[in-house]
Amino acid sequence: MTTRAQGVGFRSERGPILMALMLATGLVAIDSTIVATAVPSIVRDVGGFESFPWLFSAYLLAQAVSVPIYGKLSDMVGRKPIIMAGIGLFLLGSILCGIAWSMPALIAFRALQGLGAGAVLPVSITIAGDIYSVEERAKVQGYLASVWAVSSVVGPSLGGIFSSLGIWRGIFLVNVPLCLLAGWMLLRTLHENVERAKHRVDYAGAALLAGSLTLLILGALQGRQAWEWNSPVGIGVFAVGAVLLVLFLLVERRAAEPVLPTWVVSRRLLGTTALVSFGVGAVLIGLTSYVPTFLEGALSTSPLIAGLALAALTLGWPISASQAGRLYLRIGFKATALIGIAVTVTGLIVLALTSATPNVVLIATSCFVVGLGLGLVATPTLIAAQSSVEWNERGVVTSTNMFARSIGSALGVAVFGAIANSVYATTAGGSGEAPAVVAASGAVFLAALAAGLLTVAAVLAMPAVKANAGKPAAGKQADAEPVASVVEDGKER
């Protein structure tokens, strides 16, 4: 796909591509944090306070349901057309958000942004898997993870600045030059050599998958919010979503080129790593959603301080992710992930046990420890999955892993929200008082710990995987064979 060069970094031959991928990832990363701080200004301008949660739900829904489809398409037609289309959709959505005239219009345009993000993030990671060897990928993941660390500080700060200046539309329009720059850099630097062949696009499968996941995630996100779980609407949304999911599975069994092949979940390594990614998504959303609220409500800290405490989570992640390669090349992917999940659970235990006596430094330290652990979980499991398949399967494998994380976050939002609301309802003073915030956040942190412990089981269920160091990653022709082998019962398979 591209010419291989020694070393990882901006000055290497692949450096311009890495910078372009980091910039593309930054579009999604900043957007995930910049909007929250501008919500009051948006509501004052266009109204629709009751509907503003849909600014996040619509984006998350569109991103989650489109990820598997983009992954399959990238395996069929190449990475470059798909990521360029994603950047284009994100650009168009950003422009339209910047000129939105009402809350419903803004919500619709946020969904368009989500459709673009659904292509940008997984395809960026897939491209990195294509052009870097297995021992280089951990360091590359560290570079990409560092984008999230920077965005966790830059996003809220920019959002606060634009809001204070009364120009909240700038939080969307700032994406325009970034999109143009990322697209231009990828056009210049990323060169693919894809064998053109006639493909049969699985339109029926794609439509059924999108419809099913939209309803299921919608039901999870809006339960106890827009309707009660046991209401006709609440039950109906899940029932119709389940029926569409069954129809999707039936269609996929007959499709010539299924959008989500059954082997993605039937292979033990791919299935378990997807479950790990699901757990990572749940833990992440539990902390990112409630740590700032916890600190602001319990200690009356400023939004900036609360955001910086949470930023410790995304600072720890790239540090450990960049060093994960040294571990998994020596002890294997599974052993590295076990170390990581042990560190993660340790941080979650401290967070849960000390939630009754909140302290900014202790919370930030716990978040940093959790981030260190997650970097050693997410990176080796993703690379193990990528490295076990050929080029023409890597896109769907990567997107499935990212999709599992999105689903984990979506369901985590619903579960943690239901837990917090139930605590608020039974605590004197209501949701705005410090005792209620402490009690609800503590319950959420315990639930996040439970998600971490379930993730331990998923890591333990992974088969042993050896990383075959030294395998080049020079594209479709040179990297036609998998670069990791599964070892079960003492035999390499």
Short mmCIF file of C-alpha atoms in Angstrom, two decimals:
data_model
loop_
_atom_site.label_atom_id
_atom_site.label_comp_id
_atom_site.label_asym_id
_atom_site.label_seq_id
_atom_site.Cartn_x
_atom_site.Cartn_y
_atom_site.Cartn_z
CA MET A 1 0.00 0.00 0.00
CA THR A 2 2.80 2.38 0.87
CA THR A 3 6.54 1.99 0.83
CA ARG A 4 7.85 0.68 4.13
CA ALA A 5 10.41 2.70 6.05
CA GLN A 6 12.36 1.90 9.19
CA GLY A 7 11.28 3.52 12.41
CA VAL A 8 8.14 5.15 13.68
CA GLY A 9 7.80 8.91 13.89
CA PHE A 10 7.10 12.08 12.00
CA ARG A 11 10.49 12.13 10.24
CA SER A 12 10.21 8.62 8.81
CA GLU A 13 8.92 7.97 5.32
CA ARG A 14 5.54 7.11 6.75
CA GLY A 15 5.56 10.17 9.01
CA PRO A 16 3.28 12.30 6.81
CA ILE A 17 0.67 9.54 6.78
CA LEU A 18 0.91 9.21 10.57
CA MET A 19 0.41 12.96 10.95
CA ALA A 20 -2.61 12.83 8.64
CA LEU A 21 -4.10 9.94 10.62
CA MET A 22 -3.53 11.81 13.90
CA LEU A 23 -5.19 14.91 12.47
CA ALA A 24 -8.17 12.86 11.23
CA THR A 25 -8.45 11.18 14.63
CA GLY A 26 -8.26 14.59 16.27
CA LEU A 27 -11.41 15.66 14.45
CA VAL A 28 -13.39 12.96 16.23
CA ALA A 29 -11.54 13.31 19.54
CA ILE A 30 -12.04 17.06 19.91
CA ASP A 31 -15.65 16.87 18.79
CA SER A 32 -16.39 14.34 21.54
CA THR A 33 -15.39 16.85 24.25
CA ILE A 34 -15.93 20.32 22.83
CA VAL A 35 -19.73 20.28 22.55
CA ALA A 36 -20.57 19.58 26.20
CA THR A 37 -19.21 22.90 27.49
CA ALA A 38 -21.18 24.88 24.89
CA VAL A 39 -24.61 23.36 25.60
CA PRO A 40 -25.88 26.30 27.74
CA SER A 41 -24.97 28.79 25.00
CA ILE A 42 -26.57 26.62 22.32
CA VAL A 43 -29.81 26.29 24.27
CA ARG A 44 -29.98 30.03 24.92
CA ASP A 45 -29.60 30.70 21.19
CA VAL A 46 -31.72 28.05 19.45
CA GLY A 47 -33.84 26.73 22.34
CA GLY A 48 -34.85 23.13 22.86
CA PHE A 49 -33.48 22.46 26.34
CA GLU A 50 -35.49 19.23 26.65
CA SER A 51 -33.95 17.91 23.43
CA PHE A 52 -30.30 18.82 23.94
CA PRO A 53 -29.25 15.27 25.07
CA TRP A 54 -29.97 14.25 21.49
CA LEU A 55 -26.97 16.32 20.42
CA PHE A 56 -24.91 13.47 21.87
CA SER A 57 -27.29 10.56 21.29
CA ALA A 58 -27.76 11.27 17.57
CA TYR A 59 -24.02 11.53 17.04
CA LEU A 60 -23.32 8.33 18.99
CA LEU A 61 -26.08 6.40 17.23
CA ALA A 62 -24.93 7.39 13.75
CA GLN A 63 -21.32 6.60 14.53
CA ALA A 64 -22.01 3.22 16.11
CA VAL A 65 -24.33 1.83 13.43
CA SER A 66 -22.11 2.90 10.54
CA VAL A 67 -18.77 1.55 11.80
CA PRO A 68 -19.23 -2.10 10.67
CA ILE A 69 -20.47 -0.99 7.25
CA TYR A 70 -17.50 1.27 6.65
CA GLY A 71 -15.14 -1.49 7.77
CA LYS A 72 -16.51 -3.90 5.19
CA LEU A 73 -16.47 -1.27 2.45
CA SER A 74 -12.83 -0.45 3.21
CA ASP A 75 -11.93 -4.11 2.64
CA MET A 76 -13.79 -4.07 -0.67
CA VAL A 77 -12.72 -0.79 -2.27
CA GLY A 78 -9.71 0.28 -0.19
CA ARG A 79 -9.12 2.47 2.83
CA LYS A 80 -8.53 5.79 1.08
CA PRO A 81 -11.95 6.28 -0.55
CA ILE A 82 -13.75 5.42 2.69
CA ILE A 83 -11.75 7.69 4.99
CA MET A 84 -12.00 10.52 2.46
CA ALA A 85 -15.77 10.04 2.31
CA GLY A 86 -15.86 10.08 6.12
CA ILE A 87 -13.89 13.31 6.30
CA GLY A 88 -16.21 14.79 3.66
CA LEU A 89 -19.34 13.87 5.63
CA PHE A 90 -17.80 15.21 8.83
CA LEU A 91 -16.92 18.46 7.02
CA LEU A 92 -20.43 18.85 5.62
CA GLY A 93 -22.00 18.06 8.98
CA SER A 94 -19.75 20.59 10.74
CA ILE A 95 -20.66 23.36 8.30
CA LEU A 96 -24.37 22.64 8.64
CA CYS A 97 -24.09 22.51 12.45
CA GLY A 98 -22.40 25.89 12.33
CA ILE A 99 -25.38 27.43 10.54
CA ALA A 100 -28.13 25.43 12.28
CA TRP A 101 -31.26 27.47 12.92
CA SER A 102 -33.04 25.23 15.42
CA MET A 103 -32.39 22.37 17.83
CA PRO A 104 -33.99 19.72 15.55
CA ALA A 105 -31.81 20.90 12.65
CA LEU A 106 -28.71 20.85 14.83
CA ILE A 107 -29.52 17.32 16.01
CA ALA A 108 -29.93 16.13 12.41
CA PHE A 109 -26.62 17.68 11.39
CA ARG A 110 -24.92 16.11 14.42
CA ALA A 111 -26.10 12.75 13.10
CA LEU A 112 -24.41 13.59 9.79
CA GLN A 113 -21.21 14.33 11.69
CA GLY A 114 -21.55 10.96 13.39
CA LEU A 115 -21.79 9.21 10.03
CA GLY A 116 -18.48 10.81 9.09
CA ALA A 117 -16.86 9.89 12.40
CA GLY A 118 -17.98 6.30 11.89
CA ALA A 119 -15.60 6.08 8.94
CA VAL A 120 -12.72 8.24 10.15
CA LEU A 121 -11.84 6.53 13.43
CA PRO A 122 -11.82 2.79 12.50
CA VAL A 123 -10.34 3.30 9.04
CA SER A 124 -7.53 5.43 10.51
CA ILE A 125 -6.63 2.57 12.86
CA THR A 126 -6.92 0.08 9.99
CA ILE A 127 -4.53 2.11 7.84
CA ALA A 128 -2.04 2.15 10.71
CA GLY A 129 -2.38 -1.64 10.88
CA ASP A 130 -1.67 -1.86 7.15
CA ILE A 131 1.49 0.21 6.98
CA TYR A 132 3.20 -0.69 10.27
CA SER A 133 4.59 -4.03 11.36
CA VAL A 134 3.27 -5.80 14.42
CA GLU A 135 6.09 -4.60 16.69
CA GLU A 136 5.62 -1.00 15.50
CA ARG A 137 1.87 -0.83 15.97
CA ALA A 138 1.89 -0.35 19.73
CA LYS A 139 4.02 2.78 19.38
CA VAL A 140 1.74 4.02 16.62
CA GLN A 141 -1.28 3.40 18.84
CA GLY A 142 0.51 5.53 21.44
CA TYR A 143 0.72 8.37 18.93
CA LEU A 144 -2.98 8.02 18.10
CA ALA A 145 -3.94 7.73 21.77
CA SER A 146 -1.99 10.91 22.54
CA VAL A 147 -4.43 12.75 20.27
CA TRP A 148 -7.20 11.87 22.72
CA ALA A 149 -5.08 13.06 25.64
CA VAL A 150 -4.52 16.45 24.02
CA SER A 151 -8.16 16.68 22.94
CA SER A 152 -9.38 16.00 26.48
CA VAL A 153 -7.79 19.32 27.47
CA VAL A 154 -8.12 21.32 24.25
CA GLY A 155 -11.76 20.37 23.57
CA PRO A 156 -13.35 21.66 26.79
CA SER A 157 -11.08 24.71 26.76
CA LEU A 158 -12.06 25.68 23.21
CA GLY A 159 -15.70 25.03 23.96
CA GLY A 160 -15.52 27.27 27.02
CA ILE A 161 -13.76 30.03 25.09
CA PHE A 162 -16.24 30.01 22.22
CA SER A 163 -19.16 29.94 24.66
CA SER A 164 -17.82 32.81 26.75
CA LEU A 165 -17.36 34.87 23.60
CA GLY A 166 -20.93 34.14 22.53
CA ILE A 167 -19.87 32.36 19.33
CA TRP A 168 -20.76 28.73 20.04
CA ARG A 169 -21.02 28.06 16.29
CA GLY A 170 -17.25 28.27 16.21
CA ILE A 171 -16.99 24.87 17.93
CA PHE A 172 -18.27 23.33 14.69
CA LEU A 173 -16.74 25.70 12.15
CA VAL A 174 -13.25 25.14 13.60
CA ASN A 175 -13.48 21.67 12.06
CA VAL A 176 -13.55 23.08 8.53
CA PRO A 177 -9.83 23.90 8.15
CA LEU A 178 -8.88 20.74 10.05
CA CYS A 179 -10.95 18.57 7.72
CA LEU A 180 -9.49 20.23 4.65
CA LEU A 181 -5.94 19.82 5.93
CA ALA A 182 -6.45 16.16 6.89
CA GLY A 183 -8.02 15.37 3.53
CA TRP A 184 -5.26 17.14 1.61
CA MET A 185 -2.51 15.33 3.53
CA LEU A 186 -4.12 11.92 2.96
CA LEU A 187 -4.60 12.63 -0.75
CA ARG A 188 -0.92 13.50 -1.10
CA THR A 189 0.66 10.83 1.07
CA LEU A 190 -1.53 7.70 1.11
CA HIS A 191 -1.15 5.59 -2.02
CA GLU A 192 -3.00 2.31 -2.32
CA ASN A 193 -2.60 -0.59 -4.68
CA VAL A 194 -5.99 -2.26 -4.47
CA GLU A 195 -6.98 -5.00 -6.87
CA ARG A 196 -10.15 -3.82 -8.54
CA ALA A 197 -12.81 -6.48 -8.69
CA LYS A 198 -16.53 -6.60 -9.07
CA HIS A 199 -18.22 -6.72 -5.69
CA ARG A 200 -21.77 -7.47 -4.66
CA VAL A 201 -22.67 -4.94 -2.01
CA ASP A 202 -24.82 -6.36 0.78
CA TYR A 203 -27.39 -3.57 0.77
CA ALA A 204 -30.07 -5.62 2.56
CA GLY A 205 -27.67 -6.65 5.31
CA ALA A 206 -26.40 -3.10 5.76
CA ALA A 207 -29.93 -1.69 6.02
CA LEU A 208 -31.07 -4.36 8.48
CA LEU A 209 -27.95 -3.94 10.62
CA ALA A 210 -28.28 -0.16 10.71
CA GLY A 211 -32.00 -0.35 11.52
CA SER A 212 -31.56 -2.99 14.21
CA LEU A 213 -28.68 -1.28 15.97
CA THR A 214 -30.36 2.10 15.76
CA LEU A 215 -33.44 0.79 17.58
CA LEU A 216 -31.50 -1.25 20.16
CA ILE A 217 -29.09 1.56 21.01
CA LEU A 218 -31.94 4.08 20.94
CA GLY A 219 -33.85 1.95 23.44
CA ALA A 220 -30.79 1.71 25.69
CA LEU A 221 -30.05 5.43 25.52
CA GLN A 222 -33.61 6.68 26.04
CA GLY A 223 -34.90 4.17 28.59
CA ARG A 224 -36.03 6.03 31.73
CA GLN A 225 -35.32 9.26 29.84
CA ALA A 226 -37.87 9.62 27.02
CA TRP A 227 -39.99 6.65 28.16
CA GLU A 228 -40.18 4.01 30.86
CA TRP A 229 -38.49 0.66 30.31
CA ASN A 230 -41.77 -1.26 30.61
CA SER A 231 -43.86 1.15 28.52
CA PRO A 232 -45.26 0.05 25.14
CA VAL A 233 -42.70 2.24 23.37
CA GLY A 234 -39.82 0.96 25.51
CA ILE A 235 -40.72 -2.68 24.90
CA GLY A 236 -41.62 -2.10 21.25
CA VAL A 237 -38.29 -0.48 20.36
CA PHE A 238 -36.32 -3.46 21.69
CA ALA A 239 -38.73 -5.98 20.15
CA VAL A 240 -38.54 -4.51 16.65
CA GLY A 241 -34.79 -4.11 16.96
CA ALA A 242 -34.44 -7.76 17.95
CA VAL A 243 -36.59 -8.90 15.01
CA LEU A 244 -34.47 -6.86 12.58
CA LEU A 245 -31.32 -8.34 14.11
CA VAL A 246 -32.61 -11.89 13.53
CA LEU A 247 -33.49 -10.99 9.94
CA PHE A 248 -29.98 -9.56 9.52
CA LEU A 249 -28.38 -12.80 10.70
CA LEU A 250 -30.54 -14.79 8.27
CA VAL A 251 -29.63 -12.50 5.38
CA GLU A 252 -25.91 -12.66 6.21
CA ARG A 253 -25.92 -16.46 5.95
CA ARG A 254 -26.94 -16.18 2.29
CA ALA A 255 -25.11 -13.00 1.26
CA ALA A 256 -22.23 -13.39 -1.21
CA GLU A 257 -20.19 -10.68 0.55
CA PRO A 258 -21.80 -10.12 3.96
CA VAL A 259 -21.24 -6.77 5.63
CA LEU A 260 -20.49 -8.53 8.94
CA PRO A 261 -19.29 -12.09 8.25
CA THR A 262 -20.11 -14.73 10.85
CA TRP A 263 -16.43 -15.61 11.23
CA VAL A 264 -15.86 -12.25 12.94
CA VAL A 265 -17.64 -13.51 16.04
CA SER A 266 -17.15 -17.26 15.61
CA ARG A 267 -13.34 -17.13 15.87
CA ARG A 268 -12.38 -17.27 19.51
CA LEU A 269 -9.66 -14.63 19.32
CA LEU A 270 -11.83 -12.12 17.46
CA GLY A 271 -14.86 -12.77 19.65
CA THR A 272 -13.00 -12.37 22.93
CA THR A 273 -11.11 -9.25 21.84
CA ALA A 274 -14.43 -7.70 20.80
CA LEU A 275 -15.80 -8.46 24.28
CA VAL A 276 -12.72 -6.82 25.80
CA SER A 277 -13.32 -3.74 23.65
CA PHE A 278 -16.96 -3.72 24.81
CA GLY A 279 -15.77 -3.64 28.43
CA VAL A 280 -13.25 -0.88 27.69
CA GLY A 281 -16.04 1.23 26.20
CA ALA A 282 -18.23 0.74 29.27
CA VAL A 283 -15.45 1.65 31.72
CA LEU A 284 -14.52 4.72 29.68
CA ILE A 285 -18.04 6.09 29.50
CA GLY A 286 -18.55 5.51 33.22
CA LEU A 287 -15.55 7.65 34.12
CA THR A 288 -15.83 10.30 31.42
CA SER A 289 -19.53 10.87 32.13
CA TYR A 290 -19.43 11.03 35.92
CA VAL A 291 -15.97 12.11 37.14
CA PRO A 292 -16.48 15.79 36.16
CA THR A 293 -20.05 15.79 37.54
CA PHE A 294 -18.79 14.12 40.71
CA LEU A 295 -16.08 16.69 41.36
CA GLU A 296 -18.20 19.70 40.43
CA GLY A 297 -21.21 18.53 42.45
CA ALA A 298 -19.38 17.15 45.48
CA LEU A 299 -16.52 19.63 45.84
CA SER A 300 -17.79 22.58 43.79
CA THR A 301 -14.62 22.49 41.71
CA SER A 302 -14.54 24.50 38.50
CA PRO A 303 -15.30 22.74 35.20
CA LEU A 304 -11.68 23.28 34.17
CA ILE A 305 -10.27 21.51 37.25
CA ALA A 306 -12.78 18.68 36.88
CA GLY A 307 -11.84 18.32 33.24
CA LEU A 308 -8.14 18.23 34.05
CA ALA A 309 -8.73 15.49 36.64
CA LEU A 310 -10.46 13.43 33.96
CA ALA A 311 -7.66 14.26 31.50
CA ALA A 312 -5.37 12.15 33.67
CA LEU A 313 -7.22 9.13 32.27
CA THR A 314 -6.30 9.98 28.70
CA LEU A 315 -2.77 10.93 29.70
CA GLY A 316 -2.09 7.49 31.16
CA TRP A 317 -3.46 5.66 28.14
CA PRO A 318 -0.92 6.80 25.48
CA ILE A 319 1.99 6.35 27.88
CA SER A 320 1.26 2.67 28.39
CA ALA A 321 -0.01 2.09 24.84
CA SER A 322 3.28 3.28 23.37
CA GLN A 323 5.20 0.82 25.53
CA ALA A 324 2.82 -2.13 25.09
CA GLY A 325 4.81 -3.46 22.13
CA ARG A 326 7.83 -4.21 24.28
CA LEU A 327 5.63 -6.33 26.53
CA TYR A 328 3.58 -8.28 24.01
CA LEU A 329 6.61 -9.12 21.92
CA ARG A 330 8.15 -10.75 25.01
CA ILE A 331 5.21 -12.27 26.86
CA GLY A 332 2.38 -12.27 24.32
CA PHE A 333 -0.80 -10.30 23.75
CA LYS A 334 -2.92 -12.08 26.37
CA ALA A 335 -0.39 -11.75 29.19
CA THR A 336 0.04 -8.06 28.42
CA ALA A 337 -3.73 -7.52 28.47
CA LEU A 338 -3.97 -9.36 31.80
CA ILE A 339 -1.42 -7.00 33.33
CA GLY A 340 -3.36 -4.06 31.92
CA ILE A 341 -6.75 -5.18 33.21
CA ALA A 342 -5.24 -5.84 36.66
CA VAL A 343 -3.95 -2.25 36.74
CA THR A 344 -7.33 -0.98 35.50
CA VAL A 345 -9.27 -2.85 38.17
CA THR A 346 -6.88 -1.56 40.85
CA GLY A 347 -7.60 2.02 39.83
CA LEU A 348 -11.35 1.37 39.73
CA ILE A 349 -11.26 -0.21 43.21
CA VAL A 350 -9.52 2.86 44.65
CA LEU A 351 -12.01 5.14 42.87
CA ALA A 352 -15.00 3.20 44.19
CA LEU A 353 -13.71 2.89 47.77
CA THR A 354 -12.82 6.56 48.12
CA SER A 355 -15.88 8.05 46.42
CA ALA A 356 -17.54 8.77 49.77
CA THR A 357 -14.64 11.10 50.68
CA PRO A 358 -13.97 12.94 47.40
CA ASN A 359 -10.53 14.39 46.77
CA VAL A 360 -9.40 15.94 43.50
CA VAL A 361 -5.84 14.62 43.64
CA LEU A 362 -6.94 11.10 44.56
CA ILE A 363 -9.57 11.04 41.80
CA ALA A 364 -7.06 12.28 39.23
CA THR A 365 -4.51 9.69 40.37
CA SER A 366 -7.08 6.90 40.13
CA CYS A 367 -8.04 8.03 36.63
CA PHE A 368 -4.37 8.06 35.63
CA VAL A 369 -3.94 4.47 36.89
CA VAL A 370 -7.07 3.35 35.03
CA GLY A 371 -5.72 5.00 31.87
CA LEU A 372 -2.39 3.21 32.24
CA GLY A 373 -4.22 -0.08 32.51
CA LEU A 374 -6.57 0.53 29.60
CA GLY A 375 -3.62 1.34 27.35
CA LEU A 376 -2.23 -2.12 28.08
CA VAL A 377 -5.63 -3.71 27.44
CA ALA A 378 -6.99 -1.97 24.36
CA THR A 379 -3.77 -1.80 22.35
CA PRO A 380 -2.57 -5.44 22.49
CA THR A 381 -6.06 -6.90 22.05
CA LEU A 382 -6.75 -4.74 18.99
CA ILE A 383 -3.35 -5.52 17.46
CA ALA A 384 -3.79 -9.23 18.18
CA ALA A 385 -7.09 -9.19 16.29
CA GLN A 386 -5.67 -7.17 13.37
CA SER A 387 -2.54 -9.31 13.12
CA SER A 388 -4.42 -12.60 12.96
CA VAL A 389 -6.13 -11.84 9.64
CA GLU A 390 -5.18 -10.95 6.09
CA TRP A 391 -5.35 -7.50 4.50
CA ASN A 392 -8.79 -7.99 2.98
CA GLU A 393 -10.23 -8.91 6.39
CA ARG A 394 -8.46 -6.31 8.51
CA GLY A 395 -10.96 -3.51 7.91
CA VAL A 396 -13.97 -5.49 9.10
CA VAL A 397 -12.00 -6.86 12.08
CA THR A 398 -10.87 -3.38 13.16
CA SER A 399 -14.32 -1.88 12.68
CA THR A 400 -15.92 -4.73 14.65
CA ASN A 401 -13.53 -4.00 17.53
CA MET A 402 -14.34 -0.29 17.41
CA PHE A 403 -18.03 -1.07 17.05
CA ALA A 404 -17.92 -3.22 20.19
CA ARG A 405 -16.38 -0.30 22.08
CA SER A 406 -19.12 2.03 20.81
CA ILE A 407 -21.82 -0.41 21.87
CA GLY A 408 -20.15 -0.74 25.28
CA SER A 409 -20.26 3.04 25.65
CA ALA A 410 -23.86 3.29 24.44
CA LEU A 411 -25.13 0.59 26.79
CA GLY A 412 -22.91 1.96 29.55
CA VAL A 413 -24.59 5.36 29.22
CA ALA A 414 -27.99 3.71 29.63
CA VAL A 415 -27.04 1.46 32.55
CA PHE A 416 -25.02 4.03 34.47
CA GLY A 417 -27.69 6.67 33.86
CA ALA A 418 -30.40 4.36 35.19
CA ILE A 419 -28.28 3.64 38.28
CA ALA A 420 -27.61 7.33 38.92
CA ASN A 421 -31.26 8.29 38.44
CA SER A 422 -32.43 5.61 40.85
CA VAL A 423 -30.02 6.91 43.50
CA TYR A 424 -31.09 10.50 42.90
CA ALA A 425 -34.72 9.50 43.37
CA THR A 426 -34.05 7.96 46.78
CA THR A 427 -31.58 10.51 48.17
CA ALA A 428 -32.72 13.49 50.19
CA GLY A 429 -32.17 16.81 48.47
CA GLY A 430 -32.46 15.58 44.90
CA SER A 431 -29.99 15.42 42.06
CA GLY A 432 -28.57 18.90 42.53
CA GLU A 433 -27.31 18.47 46.08
CA ALA A 434 -23.82 17.26 47.00
CA PRO A 435 -24.96 14.16 49.00
CA ALA A 436 -27.01 12.93 46.06
CA VAL A 437 -24.16 13.54 43.62
CA VAL A 438 -21.70 11.67 45.85
CA ALA A 439 -24.07 8.73 46.32
CA ALA A 440 -24.98 8.47 42.62
CA SER A 441 -21.39 8.82 41.42
CA GLY A 442 -20.24 6.22 43.92
CA ALA A 443 -22.84 3.78 42.59
CA VAL A 444 -21.70 4.44 39.03
CA PHE A 445 -18.05 3.87 39.98
CA LEU A 446 -19.05 0.52 41.53
CA ALA A 447 -20.84 -0.37 38.30
CA ALA A 448 -17.73 0.60 36.32
CA LEU A 449 -15.72 -1.69 38.60
CA ALA A 450 -18.17 -4.49 37.82
CA ALA A 451 -17.64 -3.84 34.10
CA GLY A 452 -13.89 -4.01 34.68
CA LEU A 453 -14.20 -7.36 36.47
CA LEU A 454 -16.30 -8.76 33.62
CA THR A 455 -13.60 -7.59 31.23
CA VAL A 456 -11.10 -9.67 33.24
CA ALA A 457 -13.16 -12.74 32.29
CA ALA A 458 -13.05 -11.76 28.61
CA VAL A 459 -9.25 -11.38 28.72
CA LEU A 460 -8.88 -14.74 30.45
CA ALA A 461 -11.00 -16.33 27.70
CA MET A 462 -8.60 -15.10 24.98
CA PRO A 463 -6.48 -17.80 23.36
CA ALA A 464 -2.71 -17.47 23.71
CA VAL A 465 -1.35 -15.46 20.80
CA LYS A 466 2.24 -15.16 19.63
CA ALA A 467 3.41 -12.01 17.86
CA ASN A 468 5.68 -12.85 14.92
CA ALA A 469 8.09 -9.94 15.13
CA GLY A 470 9.79 -8.65 12.07
CA LYS A 471 6.90 -9.22 9.69
CA PRO A 472 6.75 -6.31 7.23
CA ALA A 473 3.58 -4.32 6.84
CA ALA A 474 3.88 -2.95 3.36
CA GLY A 475 0.36 -3.30 2.14
CA LYS A 476 -1.80 -5.88 0.51
CA GLN A 477 0.82 -7.74 -1.44
CA ALA A 478 3.58 -7.85 1.16
CA ASP A 479 1.30 -8.36 4.15
CA ALA A 480 -1.02 -10.95 2.71
CA GLU A 481 -0.52 -13.37 5.61
CA PRO A 482 -1.43 -12.83 9.26
CA VAL A 483 1.42 -11.85 11.57
CA ALA A 484 0.12 -13.42 14.76
CA SER A 485 -0.59 -17.06 15.43
CA VAL A 486 -3.02 -18.57 17.91
CA VAL A 487 -1.70 -21.22 20.27
CA GLU A 488 -4.24 -23.60 21.79
CA ASP A 489 -3.48 -26.76 23.76
CA GLY A 490 0.21 -26.22 23.14
CA LYS A 491 -0.16 -26.34 19.35
CA GLU A 492 0.21 -23.46 16.97
CA ARG A 493 -2.77 -22.98 14.67
#
